[in-house]
PDB file of C-alpha atoms and ligand atoms in Angstrom:
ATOM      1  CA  UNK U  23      78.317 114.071  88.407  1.00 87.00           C
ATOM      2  CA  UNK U  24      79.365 110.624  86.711  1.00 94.00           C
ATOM      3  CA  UNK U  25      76.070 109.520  84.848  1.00 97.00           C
ATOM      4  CA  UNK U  26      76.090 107.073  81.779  1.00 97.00           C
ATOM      5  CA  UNK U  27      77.464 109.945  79.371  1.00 97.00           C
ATOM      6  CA  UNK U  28      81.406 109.960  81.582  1.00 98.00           C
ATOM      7  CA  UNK U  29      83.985 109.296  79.844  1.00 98.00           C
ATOM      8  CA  UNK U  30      86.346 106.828  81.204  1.00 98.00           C
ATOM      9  CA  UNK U  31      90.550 108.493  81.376  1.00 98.00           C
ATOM     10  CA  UNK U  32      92.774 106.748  83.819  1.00 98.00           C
ATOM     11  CA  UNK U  33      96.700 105.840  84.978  1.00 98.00           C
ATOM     12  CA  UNK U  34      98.063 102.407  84.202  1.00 98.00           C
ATOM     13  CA  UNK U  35     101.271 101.575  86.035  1.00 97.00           C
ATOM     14  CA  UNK U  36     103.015  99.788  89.573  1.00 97.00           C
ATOM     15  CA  UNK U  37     103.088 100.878  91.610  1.00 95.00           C
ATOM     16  CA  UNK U  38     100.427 103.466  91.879  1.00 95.00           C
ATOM     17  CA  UNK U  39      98.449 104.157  95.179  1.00 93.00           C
ATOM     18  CA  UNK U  40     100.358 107.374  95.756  1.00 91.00           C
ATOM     19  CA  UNK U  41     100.458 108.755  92.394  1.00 94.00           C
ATOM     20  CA  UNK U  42      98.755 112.486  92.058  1.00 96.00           C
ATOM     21  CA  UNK U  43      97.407 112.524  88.687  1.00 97.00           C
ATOM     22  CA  UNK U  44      94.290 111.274  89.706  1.00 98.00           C
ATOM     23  CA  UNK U  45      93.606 114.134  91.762  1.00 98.00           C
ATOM     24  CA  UNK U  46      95.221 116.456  89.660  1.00 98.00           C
ATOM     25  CA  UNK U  47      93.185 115.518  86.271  1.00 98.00           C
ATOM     26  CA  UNK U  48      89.740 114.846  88.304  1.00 98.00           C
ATOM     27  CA  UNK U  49      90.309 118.568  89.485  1.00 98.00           C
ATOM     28  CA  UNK U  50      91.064 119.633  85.971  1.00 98.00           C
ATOM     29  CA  UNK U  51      87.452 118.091  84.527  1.00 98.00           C
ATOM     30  CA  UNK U  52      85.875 119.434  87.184  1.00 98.00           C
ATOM     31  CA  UNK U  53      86.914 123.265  86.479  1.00 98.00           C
ATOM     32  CA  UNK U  54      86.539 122.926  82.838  1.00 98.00           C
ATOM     33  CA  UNK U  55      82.896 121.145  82.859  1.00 97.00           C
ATOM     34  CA  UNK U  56      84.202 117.806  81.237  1.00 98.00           C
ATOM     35  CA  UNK U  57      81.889 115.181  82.093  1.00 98.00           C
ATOM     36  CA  UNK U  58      85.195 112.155  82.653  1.00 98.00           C
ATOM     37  CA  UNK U  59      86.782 110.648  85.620  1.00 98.00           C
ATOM     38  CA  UNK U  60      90.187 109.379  86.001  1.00 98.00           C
ATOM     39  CA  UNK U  61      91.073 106.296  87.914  1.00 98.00           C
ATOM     40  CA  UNK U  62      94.360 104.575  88.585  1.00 98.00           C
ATOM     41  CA  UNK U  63      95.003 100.868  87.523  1.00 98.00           C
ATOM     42  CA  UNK U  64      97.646  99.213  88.901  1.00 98.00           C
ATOM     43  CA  UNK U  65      98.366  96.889  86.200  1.00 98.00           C
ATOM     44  CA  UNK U  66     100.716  93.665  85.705  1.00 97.00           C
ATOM     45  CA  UNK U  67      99.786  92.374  83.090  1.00 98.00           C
ATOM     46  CA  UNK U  68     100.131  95.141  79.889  1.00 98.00           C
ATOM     47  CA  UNK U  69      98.778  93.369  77.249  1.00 97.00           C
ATOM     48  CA  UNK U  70      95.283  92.686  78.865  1.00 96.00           C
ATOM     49  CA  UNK U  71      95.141  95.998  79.967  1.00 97.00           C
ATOM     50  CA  UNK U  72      96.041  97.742  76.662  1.00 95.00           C
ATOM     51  CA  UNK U  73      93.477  95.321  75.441  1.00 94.00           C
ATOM     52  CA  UNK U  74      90.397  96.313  77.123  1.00 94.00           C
ATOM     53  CA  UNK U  75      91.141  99.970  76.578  1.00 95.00           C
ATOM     54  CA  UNK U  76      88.916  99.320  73.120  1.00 91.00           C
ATOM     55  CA  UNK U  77      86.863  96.928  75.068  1.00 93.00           C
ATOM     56  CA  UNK U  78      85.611  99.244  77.269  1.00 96.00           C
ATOM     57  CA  UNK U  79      85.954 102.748  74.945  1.00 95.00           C
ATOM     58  CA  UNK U  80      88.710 104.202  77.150  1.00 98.00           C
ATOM     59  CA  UNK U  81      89.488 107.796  76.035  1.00 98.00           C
ATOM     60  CA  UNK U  82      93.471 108.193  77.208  1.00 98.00           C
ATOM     61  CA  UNK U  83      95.732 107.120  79.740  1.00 98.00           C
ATOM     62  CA  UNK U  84      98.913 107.872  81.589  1.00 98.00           C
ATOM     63  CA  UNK U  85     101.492 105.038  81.360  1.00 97.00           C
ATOM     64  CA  UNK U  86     104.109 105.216  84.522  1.00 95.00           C
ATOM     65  CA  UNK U  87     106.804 103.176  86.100  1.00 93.00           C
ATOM     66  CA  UNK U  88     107.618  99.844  84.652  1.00 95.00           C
ATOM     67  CA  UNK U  89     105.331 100.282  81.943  1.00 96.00           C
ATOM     68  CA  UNK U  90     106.477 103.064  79.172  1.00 95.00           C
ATOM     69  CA  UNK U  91     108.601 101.672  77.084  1.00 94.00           C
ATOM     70  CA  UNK U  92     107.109  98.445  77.231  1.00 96.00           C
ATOM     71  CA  UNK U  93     103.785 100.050  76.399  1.00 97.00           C
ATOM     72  CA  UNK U  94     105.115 101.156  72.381  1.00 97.00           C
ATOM     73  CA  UNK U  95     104.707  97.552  71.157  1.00 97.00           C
ATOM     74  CA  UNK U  96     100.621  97.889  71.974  1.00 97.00           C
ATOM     75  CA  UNK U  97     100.152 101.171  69.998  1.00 98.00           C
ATOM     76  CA  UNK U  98      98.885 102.063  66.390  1.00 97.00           C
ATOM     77  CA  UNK U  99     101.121 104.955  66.277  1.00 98.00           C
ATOM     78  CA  UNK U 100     103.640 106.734  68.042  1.00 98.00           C
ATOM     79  CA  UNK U 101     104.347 110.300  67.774  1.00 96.00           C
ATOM     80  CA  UNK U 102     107.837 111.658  66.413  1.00 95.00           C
ATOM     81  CA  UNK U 103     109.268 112.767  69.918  1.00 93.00           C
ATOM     82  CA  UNK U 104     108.136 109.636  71.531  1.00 96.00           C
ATOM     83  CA  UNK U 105     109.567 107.383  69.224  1.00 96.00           C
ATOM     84  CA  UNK U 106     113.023 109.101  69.400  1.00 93.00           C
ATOM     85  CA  UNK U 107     112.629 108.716  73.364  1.00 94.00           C
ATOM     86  CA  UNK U 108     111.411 105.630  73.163  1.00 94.00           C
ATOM     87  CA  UNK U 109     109.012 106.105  76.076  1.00 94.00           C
ATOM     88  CA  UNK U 110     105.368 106.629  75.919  1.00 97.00           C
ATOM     89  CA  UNK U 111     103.496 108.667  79.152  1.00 97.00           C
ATOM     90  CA  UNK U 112     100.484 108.774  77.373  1.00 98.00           C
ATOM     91  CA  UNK U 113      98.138 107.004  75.499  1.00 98.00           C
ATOM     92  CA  UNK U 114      95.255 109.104  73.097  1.00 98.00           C
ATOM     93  CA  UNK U 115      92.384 106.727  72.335  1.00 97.00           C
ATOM     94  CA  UNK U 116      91.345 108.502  68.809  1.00 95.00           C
ATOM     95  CA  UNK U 117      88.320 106.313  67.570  1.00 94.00           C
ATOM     96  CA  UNK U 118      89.912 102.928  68.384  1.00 94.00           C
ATOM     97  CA  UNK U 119      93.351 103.609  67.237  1.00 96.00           C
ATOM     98  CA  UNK U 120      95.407 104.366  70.025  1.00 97.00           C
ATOM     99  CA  UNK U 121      98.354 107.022  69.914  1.00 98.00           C
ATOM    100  CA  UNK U 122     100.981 107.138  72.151  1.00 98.00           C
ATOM    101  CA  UNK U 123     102.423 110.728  73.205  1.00 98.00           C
ATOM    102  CA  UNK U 124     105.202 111.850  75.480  1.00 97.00           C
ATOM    103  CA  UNK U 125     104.428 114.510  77.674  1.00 97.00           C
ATOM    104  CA  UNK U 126     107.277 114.795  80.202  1.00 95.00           C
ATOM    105  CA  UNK U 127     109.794 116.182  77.738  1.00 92.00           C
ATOM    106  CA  UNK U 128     107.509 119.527  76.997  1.00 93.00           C
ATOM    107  CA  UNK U 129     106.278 119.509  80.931  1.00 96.00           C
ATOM    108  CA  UNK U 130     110.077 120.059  81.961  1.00 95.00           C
ATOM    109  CA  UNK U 131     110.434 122.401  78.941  1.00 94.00           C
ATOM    110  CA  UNK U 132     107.402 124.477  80.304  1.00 95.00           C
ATOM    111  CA  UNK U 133     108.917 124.615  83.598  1.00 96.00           C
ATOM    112  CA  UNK U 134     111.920 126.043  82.186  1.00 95.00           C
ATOM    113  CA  UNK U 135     110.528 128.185  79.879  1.00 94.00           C
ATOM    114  CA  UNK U 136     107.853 129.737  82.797  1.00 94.00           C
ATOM    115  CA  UNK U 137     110.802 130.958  84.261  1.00 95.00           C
ATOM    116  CA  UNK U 138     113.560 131.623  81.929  1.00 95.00           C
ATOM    117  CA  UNK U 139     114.729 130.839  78.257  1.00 94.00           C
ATOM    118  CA  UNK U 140     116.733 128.602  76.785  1.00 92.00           C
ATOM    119  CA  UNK U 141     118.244 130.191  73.385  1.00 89.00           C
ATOM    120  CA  UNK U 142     121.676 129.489  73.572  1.00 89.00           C
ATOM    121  CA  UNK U 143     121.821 128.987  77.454  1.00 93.00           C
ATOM    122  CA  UNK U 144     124.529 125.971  78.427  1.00 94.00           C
ATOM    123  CA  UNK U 145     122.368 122.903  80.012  1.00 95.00           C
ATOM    124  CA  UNK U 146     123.310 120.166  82.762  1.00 96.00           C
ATOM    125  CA  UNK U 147     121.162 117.350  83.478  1.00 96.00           C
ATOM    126  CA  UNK U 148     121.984 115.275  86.070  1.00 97.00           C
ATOM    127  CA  UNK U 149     121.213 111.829  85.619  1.00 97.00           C
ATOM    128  CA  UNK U 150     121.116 109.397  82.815  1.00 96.00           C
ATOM    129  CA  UNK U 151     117.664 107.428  83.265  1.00 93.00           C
ATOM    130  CA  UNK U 152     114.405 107.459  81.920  1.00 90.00           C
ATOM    131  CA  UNK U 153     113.178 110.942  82.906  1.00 93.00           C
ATOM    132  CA  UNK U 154     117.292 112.269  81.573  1.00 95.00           C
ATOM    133  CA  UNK U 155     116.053 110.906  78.158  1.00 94.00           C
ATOM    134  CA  UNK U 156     112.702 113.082  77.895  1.00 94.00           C
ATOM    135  CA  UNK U 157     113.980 116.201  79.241  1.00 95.00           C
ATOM    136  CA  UNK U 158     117.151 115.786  76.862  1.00 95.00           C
ATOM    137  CA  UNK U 159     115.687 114.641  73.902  1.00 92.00           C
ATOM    138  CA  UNK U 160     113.643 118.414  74.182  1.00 88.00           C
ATOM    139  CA  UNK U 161     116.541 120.165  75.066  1.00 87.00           C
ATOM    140  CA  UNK U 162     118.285 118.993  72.345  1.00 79.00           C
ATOM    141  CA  UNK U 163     116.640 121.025  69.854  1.00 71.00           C
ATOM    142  CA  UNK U 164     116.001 124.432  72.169  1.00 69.00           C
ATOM    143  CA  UNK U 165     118.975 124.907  74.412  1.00 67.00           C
ATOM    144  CA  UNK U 166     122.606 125.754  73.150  1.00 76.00           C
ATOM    145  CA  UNK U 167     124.827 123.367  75.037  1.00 90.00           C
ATOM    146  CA  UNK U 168     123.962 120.059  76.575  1.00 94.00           C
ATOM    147  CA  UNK U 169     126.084 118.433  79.239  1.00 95.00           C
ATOM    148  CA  UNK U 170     125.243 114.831  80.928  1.00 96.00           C
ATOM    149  CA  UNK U 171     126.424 114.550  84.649  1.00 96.00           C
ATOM    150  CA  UNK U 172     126.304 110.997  85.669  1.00 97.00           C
ATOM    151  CA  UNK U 173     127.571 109.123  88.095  1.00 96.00           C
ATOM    152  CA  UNK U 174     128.324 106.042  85.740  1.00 97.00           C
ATOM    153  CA  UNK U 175     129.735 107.063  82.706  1.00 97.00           C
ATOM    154  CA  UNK U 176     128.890 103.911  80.856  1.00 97.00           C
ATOM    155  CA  UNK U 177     125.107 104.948  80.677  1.00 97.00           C
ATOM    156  CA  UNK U 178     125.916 108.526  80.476  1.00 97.00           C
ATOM    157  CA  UNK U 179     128.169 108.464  77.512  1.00 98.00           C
ATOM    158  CA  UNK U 180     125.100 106.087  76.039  1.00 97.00           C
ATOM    159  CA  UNK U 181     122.858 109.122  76.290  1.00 96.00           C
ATOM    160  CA  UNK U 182     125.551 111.914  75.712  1.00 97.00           C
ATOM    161  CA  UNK U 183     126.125 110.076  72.414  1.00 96.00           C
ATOM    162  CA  UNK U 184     122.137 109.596  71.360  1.00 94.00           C
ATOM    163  CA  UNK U 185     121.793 113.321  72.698  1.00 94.00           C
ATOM    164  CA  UNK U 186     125.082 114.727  70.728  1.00 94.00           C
ATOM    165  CA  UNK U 187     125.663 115.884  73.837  1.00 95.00           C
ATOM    166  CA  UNK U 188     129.033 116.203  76.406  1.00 95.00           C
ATOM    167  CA  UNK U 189     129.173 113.619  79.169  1.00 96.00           C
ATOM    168  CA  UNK U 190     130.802 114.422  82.054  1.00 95.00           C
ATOM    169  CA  UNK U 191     131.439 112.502  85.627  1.00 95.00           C
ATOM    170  CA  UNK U 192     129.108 114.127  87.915  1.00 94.00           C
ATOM    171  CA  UNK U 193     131.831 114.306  90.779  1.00 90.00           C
ATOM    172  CA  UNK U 194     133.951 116.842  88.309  1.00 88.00           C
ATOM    173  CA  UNK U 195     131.721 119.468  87.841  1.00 81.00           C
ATOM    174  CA  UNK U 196     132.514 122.730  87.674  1.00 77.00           C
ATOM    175  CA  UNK U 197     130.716 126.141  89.387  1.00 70.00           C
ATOM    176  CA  UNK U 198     129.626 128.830  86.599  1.00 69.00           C
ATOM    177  CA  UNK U 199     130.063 126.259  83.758  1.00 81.00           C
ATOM    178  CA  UNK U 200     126.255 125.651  82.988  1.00 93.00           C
ATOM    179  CA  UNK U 201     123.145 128.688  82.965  1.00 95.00           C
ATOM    180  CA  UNK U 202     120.878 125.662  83.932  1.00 96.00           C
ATOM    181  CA  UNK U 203     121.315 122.589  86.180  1.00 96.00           C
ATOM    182  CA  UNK U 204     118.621 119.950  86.236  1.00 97.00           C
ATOM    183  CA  UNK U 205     118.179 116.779  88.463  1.00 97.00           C
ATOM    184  CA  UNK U 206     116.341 113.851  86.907  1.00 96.00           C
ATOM    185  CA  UNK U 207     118.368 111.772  89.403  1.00 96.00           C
ATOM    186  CA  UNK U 208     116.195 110.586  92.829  1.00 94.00           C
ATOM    187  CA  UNK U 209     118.693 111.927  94.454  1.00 97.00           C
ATOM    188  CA  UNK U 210     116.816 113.687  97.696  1.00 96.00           C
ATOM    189  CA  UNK U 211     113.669 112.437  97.233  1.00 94.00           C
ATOM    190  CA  UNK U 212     111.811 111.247 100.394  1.00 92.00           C
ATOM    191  CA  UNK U 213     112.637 109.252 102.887  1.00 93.00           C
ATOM    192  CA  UNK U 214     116.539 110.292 101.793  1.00 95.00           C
ATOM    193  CA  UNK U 215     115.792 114.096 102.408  1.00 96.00           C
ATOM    194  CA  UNK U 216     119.482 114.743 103.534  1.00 97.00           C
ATOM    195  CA  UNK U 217     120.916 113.628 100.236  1.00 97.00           C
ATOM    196  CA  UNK U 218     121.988 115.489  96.964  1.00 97.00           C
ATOM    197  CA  UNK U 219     123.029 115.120  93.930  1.00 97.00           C
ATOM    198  CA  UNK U 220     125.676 117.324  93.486  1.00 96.00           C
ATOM    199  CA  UNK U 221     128.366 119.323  95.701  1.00 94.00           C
ATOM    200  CA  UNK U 222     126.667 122.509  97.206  1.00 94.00           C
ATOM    201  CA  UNK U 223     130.360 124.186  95.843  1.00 92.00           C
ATOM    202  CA  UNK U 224     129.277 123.448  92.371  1.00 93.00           C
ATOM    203  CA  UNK U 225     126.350 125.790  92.283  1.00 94.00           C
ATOM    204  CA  UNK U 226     127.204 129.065  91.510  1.00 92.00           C
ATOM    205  CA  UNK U 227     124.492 132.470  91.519  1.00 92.00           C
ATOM    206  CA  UNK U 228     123.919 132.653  87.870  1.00 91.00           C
ATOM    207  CA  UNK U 229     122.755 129.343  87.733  1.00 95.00           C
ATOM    208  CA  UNK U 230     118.841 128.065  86.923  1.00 97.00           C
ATOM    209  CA  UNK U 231     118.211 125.030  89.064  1.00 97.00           C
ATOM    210  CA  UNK U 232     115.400 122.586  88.796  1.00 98.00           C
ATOM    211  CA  UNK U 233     114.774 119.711  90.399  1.00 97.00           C
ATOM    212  CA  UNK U 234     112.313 117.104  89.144  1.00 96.00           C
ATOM    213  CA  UNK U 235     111.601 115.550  92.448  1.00 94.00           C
ATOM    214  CA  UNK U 236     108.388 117.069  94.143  1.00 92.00           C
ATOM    215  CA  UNK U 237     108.393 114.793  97.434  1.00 91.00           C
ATOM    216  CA  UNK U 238     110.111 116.565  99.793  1.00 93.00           C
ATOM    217  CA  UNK U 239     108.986 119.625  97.186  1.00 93.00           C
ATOM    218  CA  UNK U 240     112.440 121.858  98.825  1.00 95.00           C
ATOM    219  CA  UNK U 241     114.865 119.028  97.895  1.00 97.00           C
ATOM    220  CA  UNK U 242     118.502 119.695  99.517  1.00 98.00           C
ATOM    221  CA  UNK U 243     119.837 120.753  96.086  1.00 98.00           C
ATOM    222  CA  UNK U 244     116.640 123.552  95.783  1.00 98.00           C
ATOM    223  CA  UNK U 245     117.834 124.784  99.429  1.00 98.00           C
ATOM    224  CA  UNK U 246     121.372 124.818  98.945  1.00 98.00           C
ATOM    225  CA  UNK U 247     120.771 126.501  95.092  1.00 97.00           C
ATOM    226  CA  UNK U 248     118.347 129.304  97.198  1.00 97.00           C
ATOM    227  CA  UNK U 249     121.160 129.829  99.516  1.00 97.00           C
ATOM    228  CA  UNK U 250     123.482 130.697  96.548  1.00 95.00           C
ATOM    229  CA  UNK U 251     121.104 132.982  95.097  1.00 96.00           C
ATOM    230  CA  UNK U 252     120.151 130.676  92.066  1.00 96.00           C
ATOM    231  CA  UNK U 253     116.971 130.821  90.726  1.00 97.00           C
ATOM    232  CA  UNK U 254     115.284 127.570  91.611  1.00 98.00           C
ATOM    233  CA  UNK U 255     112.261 125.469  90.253  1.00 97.00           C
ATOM    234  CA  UNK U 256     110.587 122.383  92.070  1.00 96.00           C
ATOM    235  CA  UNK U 257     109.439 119.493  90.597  1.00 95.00           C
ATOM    236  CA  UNK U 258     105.869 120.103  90.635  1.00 97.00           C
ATOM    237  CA  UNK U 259     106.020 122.715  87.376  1.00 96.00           C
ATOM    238  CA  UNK U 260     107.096 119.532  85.227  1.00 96.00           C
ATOM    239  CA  UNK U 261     104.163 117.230  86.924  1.00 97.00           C
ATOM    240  CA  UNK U 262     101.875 120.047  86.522  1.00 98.00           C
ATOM    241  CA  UNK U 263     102.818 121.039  82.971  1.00 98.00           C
ATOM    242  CA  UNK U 264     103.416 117.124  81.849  1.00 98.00           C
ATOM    243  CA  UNK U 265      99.802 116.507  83.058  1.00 98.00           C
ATOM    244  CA  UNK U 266      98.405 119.644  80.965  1.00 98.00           C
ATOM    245  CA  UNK U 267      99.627 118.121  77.963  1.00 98.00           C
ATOM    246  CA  UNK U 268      97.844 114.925  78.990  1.00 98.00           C
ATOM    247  CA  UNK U 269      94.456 116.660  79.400  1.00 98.00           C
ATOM    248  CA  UNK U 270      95.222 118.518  76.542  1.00 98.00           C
ATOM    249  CA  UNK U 271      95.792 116.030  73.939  1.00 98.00           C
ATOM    250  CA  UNK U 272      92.715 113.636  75.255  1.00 98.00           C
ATOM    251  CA  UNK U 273      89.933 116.792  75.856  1.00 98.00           C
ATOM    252  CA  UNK U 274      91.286 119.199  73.105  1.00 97.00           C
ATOM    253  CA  UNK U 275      90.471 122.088  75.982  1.00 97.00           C
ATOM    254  CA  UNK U 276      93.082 124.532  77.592  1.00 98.00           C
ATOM    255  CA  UNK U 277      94.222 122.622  80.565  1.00 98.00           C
ATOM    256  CA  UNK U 278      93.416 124.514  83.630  1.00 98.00           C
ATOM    257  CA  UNK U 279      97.203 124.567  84.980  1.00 98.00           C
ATOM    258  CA  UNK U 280      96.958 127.235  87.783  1.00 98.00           C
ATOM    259  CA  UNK U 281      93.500 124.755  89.242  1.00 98.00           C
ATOM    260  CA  UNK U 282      95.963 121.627  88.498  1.00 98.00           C
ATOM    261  CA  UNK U 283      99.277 123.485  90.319  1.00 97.00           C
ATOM    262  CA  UNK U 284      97.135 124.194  93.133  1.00 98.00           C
ATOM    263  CA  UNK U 285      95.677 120.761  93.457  1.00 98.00           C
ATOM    264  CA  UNK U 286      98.639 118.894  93.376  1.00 97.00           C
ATOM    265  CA  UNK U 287     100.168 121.520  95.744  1.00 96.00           C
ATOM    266  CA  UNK U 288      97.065 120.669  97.998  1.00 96.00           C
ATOM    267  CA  UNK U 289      97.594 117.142  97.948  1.00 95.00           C
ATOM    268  CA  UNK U 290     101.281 117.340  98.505  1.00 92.00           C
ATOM    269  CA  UNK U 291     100.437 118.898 101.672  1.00 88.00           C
ATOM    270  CA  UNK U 292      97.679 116.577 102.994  1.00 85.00           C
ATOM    271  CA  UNK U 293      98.986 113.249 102.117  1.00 74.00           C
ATOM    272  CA  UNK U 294     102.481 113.575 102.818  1.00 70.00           C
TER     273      UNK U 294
HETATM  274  P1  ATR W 330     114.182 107.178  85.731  1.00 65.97           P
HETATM  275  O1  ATR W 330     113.869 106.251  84.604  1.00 65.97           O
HETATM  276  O2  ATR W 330     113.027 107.478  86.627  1.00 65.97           O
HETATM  277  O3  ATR W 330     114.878 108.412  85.278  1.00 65.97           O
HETATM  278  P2  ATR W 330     116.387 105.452  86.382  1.00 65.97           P
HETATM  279  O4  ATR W 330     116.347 104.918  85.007  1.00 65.97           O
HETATM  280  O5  ATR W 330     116.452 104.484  87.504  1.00 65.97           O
HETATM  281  O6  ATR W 330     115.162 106.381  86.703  1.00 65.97           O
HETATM  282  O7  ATR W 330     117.626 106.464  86.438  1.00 65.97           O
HETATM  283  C1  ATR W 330     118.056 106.973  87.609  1.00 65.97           C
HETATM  284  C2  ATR W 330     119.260 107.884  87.358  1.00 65.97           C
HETATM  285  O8  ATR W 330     119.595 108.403  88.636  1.00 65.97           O
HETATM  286  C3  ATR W 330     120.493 107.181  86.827  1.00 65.97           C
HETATM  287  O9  ATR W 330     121.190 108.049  85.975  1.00 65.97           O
HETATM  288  C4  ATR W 330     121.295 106.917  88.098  1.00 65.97           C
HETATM  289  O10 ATR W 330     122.684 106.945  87.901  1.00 65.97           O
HETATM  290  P3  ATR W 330     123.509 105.636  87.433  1.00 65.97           P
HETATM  291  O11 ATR W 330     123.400 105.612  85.939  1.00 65.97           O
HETATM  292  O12 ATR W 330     124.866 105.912  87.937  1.00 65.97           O
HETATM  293  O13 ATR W 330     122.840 104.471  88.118  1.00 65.97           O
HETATM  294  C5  ATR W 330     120.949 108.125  88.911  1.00 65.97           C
HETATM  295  N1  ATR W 330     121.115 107.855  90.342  1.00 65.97           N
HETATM  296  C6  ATR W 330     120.348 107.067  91.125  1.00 65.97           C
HETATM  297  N2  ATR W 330     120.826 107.068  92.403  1.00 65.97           N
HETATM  298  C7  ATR W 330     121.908 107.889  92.385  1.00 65.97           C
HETATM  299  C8  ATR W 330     122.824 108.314  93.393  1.00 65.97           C
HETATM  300  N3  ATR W 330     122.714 107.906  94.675  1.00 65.97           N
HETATM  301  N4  ATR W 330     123.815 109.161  93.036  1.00 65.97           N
HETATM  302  C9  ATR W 330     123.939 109.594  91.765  1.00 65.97           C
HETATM  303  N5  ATR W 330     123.103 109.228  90.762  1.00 65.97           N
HETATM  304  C10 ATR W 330     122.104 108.387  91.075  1.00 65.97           C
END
């Protein structure tokens, strides 16, 4: 019930009408008795949004797509993973001062480590974007080996190098060189569902693969890894997990991830 007590949490980015974290973190109050509501903004101009966030006493926000690294210059402080990223997904309003946070890198560690472990294990991510950056910049400290695949090798040395990680061209890689192949890439995603990032001959059995994109949720790649016997993971673990953080950091409460997973696995199915 929204009365005059509800706390205000929402998404600021552009395009937004499909995004599922308003569902998702609605769901999430719901089942843990928090009396907030989460709405999505679709905002153009930053700066007057980031401005009324103290205006009105916003609690948090999720920053998406073009907004997170532009959003750093608006914050009071910026926590120590974020800053080496240098992309916020999140935004903690603590009292008026507003922290920035970002939650993708542990949501694709959680989906990895709900599933497997990463001591030592030999890492590929495909891709060299935004989302390559988060998940690397975790990796870097947990996982043995790290390897960028990217189809440019200008970008992907870029990140290889901030990473101290290998780069490699993603057309020459090799079966049974990596325990764990991620796609960051949209490579696959809806409407291009016959697409992939990466020859089916370059998966071999032993081999973890997640893929971050959740729209179709069995990418190509997560078929074609299933056929080989890998053990797969679908890109609504990271959402799911990314978006516990969220709720974690704004409510201080356990997230309720297995009423979030469902949710989102809901909505997945009804609106698309
Ligand atoms: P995000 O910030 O969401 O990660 P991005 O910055 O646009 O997205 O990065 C997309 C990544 O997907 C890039 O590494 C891009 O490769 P290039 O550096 O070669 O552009 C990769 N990518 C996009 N389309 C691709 C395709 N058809 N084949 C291979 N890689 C692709």
């Amino acid at each position: 019930m929204i009365d005059a007590n509800t706390s205000l949490f929402g998404l600021i980015g552009n395009p937004v009408a499909h995004s599922l974290s308003p569902v998702m973190h609605n769901q999430a109050f719901a089942a843990t008795g928090c009396n907030a509501v989460y709405l999505a903004f679709c905002v153009t101009d930053l700066g007057a949004a980031l401005k009324s966030i103290n205006a009105l006493n916003v609690k948090g926000l999720s920053v998406t797509l073009p907004h997170k690294v532009a959003v750093l210059e608006y914050l009071d402080d910026i926590d120590d993973l974020a800053t080496k990223i240098g992309a916020v997904n999140t935004i903690a309003n603590h009292n008026g001062k507003l922290t920035g946070y970002n939650t993708d890198c542990q949501g694709a560690i959680n989906a990895l480590q709900n599933r497997t472990t990463l001591d030592g294990k030999s890492v590929a991510i495909i891709g060299a974007g935004g989302a390559a950056r988060a998940i690397g910049f975790g990796l870097a400290t947990d996982a043995g080996r790290l390897t960028i695949l990217n189809r440019t090798r200008q970008s992907g040395e870029r990140l290889a190098a901030d990473l101290q990680a290998e780069f490699l061209p993603l057309d020459e890689c090799q079966p049974k060189r990596y325990d764990i192949l991620i796609n960051t890439t949209p490579v696959g995603m809806y409407p291009n569902t016959a697409a992939t990032p990466i020859a089916k001959q370059a998966l071999s059995n032993e081999m973890v693969v997640m893929d971050i994109v959740y729209h179709p949720l069995n990418t190509r790649l997560l078929k074609e890894a299933d056929d080989k016997g890998c053990l797969t993971i679908n890109g609504v673990d990271m959402f799911v997990f990314q978006g516990a953080h969220q709720f974690e950091l704004w409510t201080g409460k356990k997230a309720p991830v297995a009423v979030m997973r469902q949710t989102v696995l809901q909505a997945l199915q009804t609106n698309f």
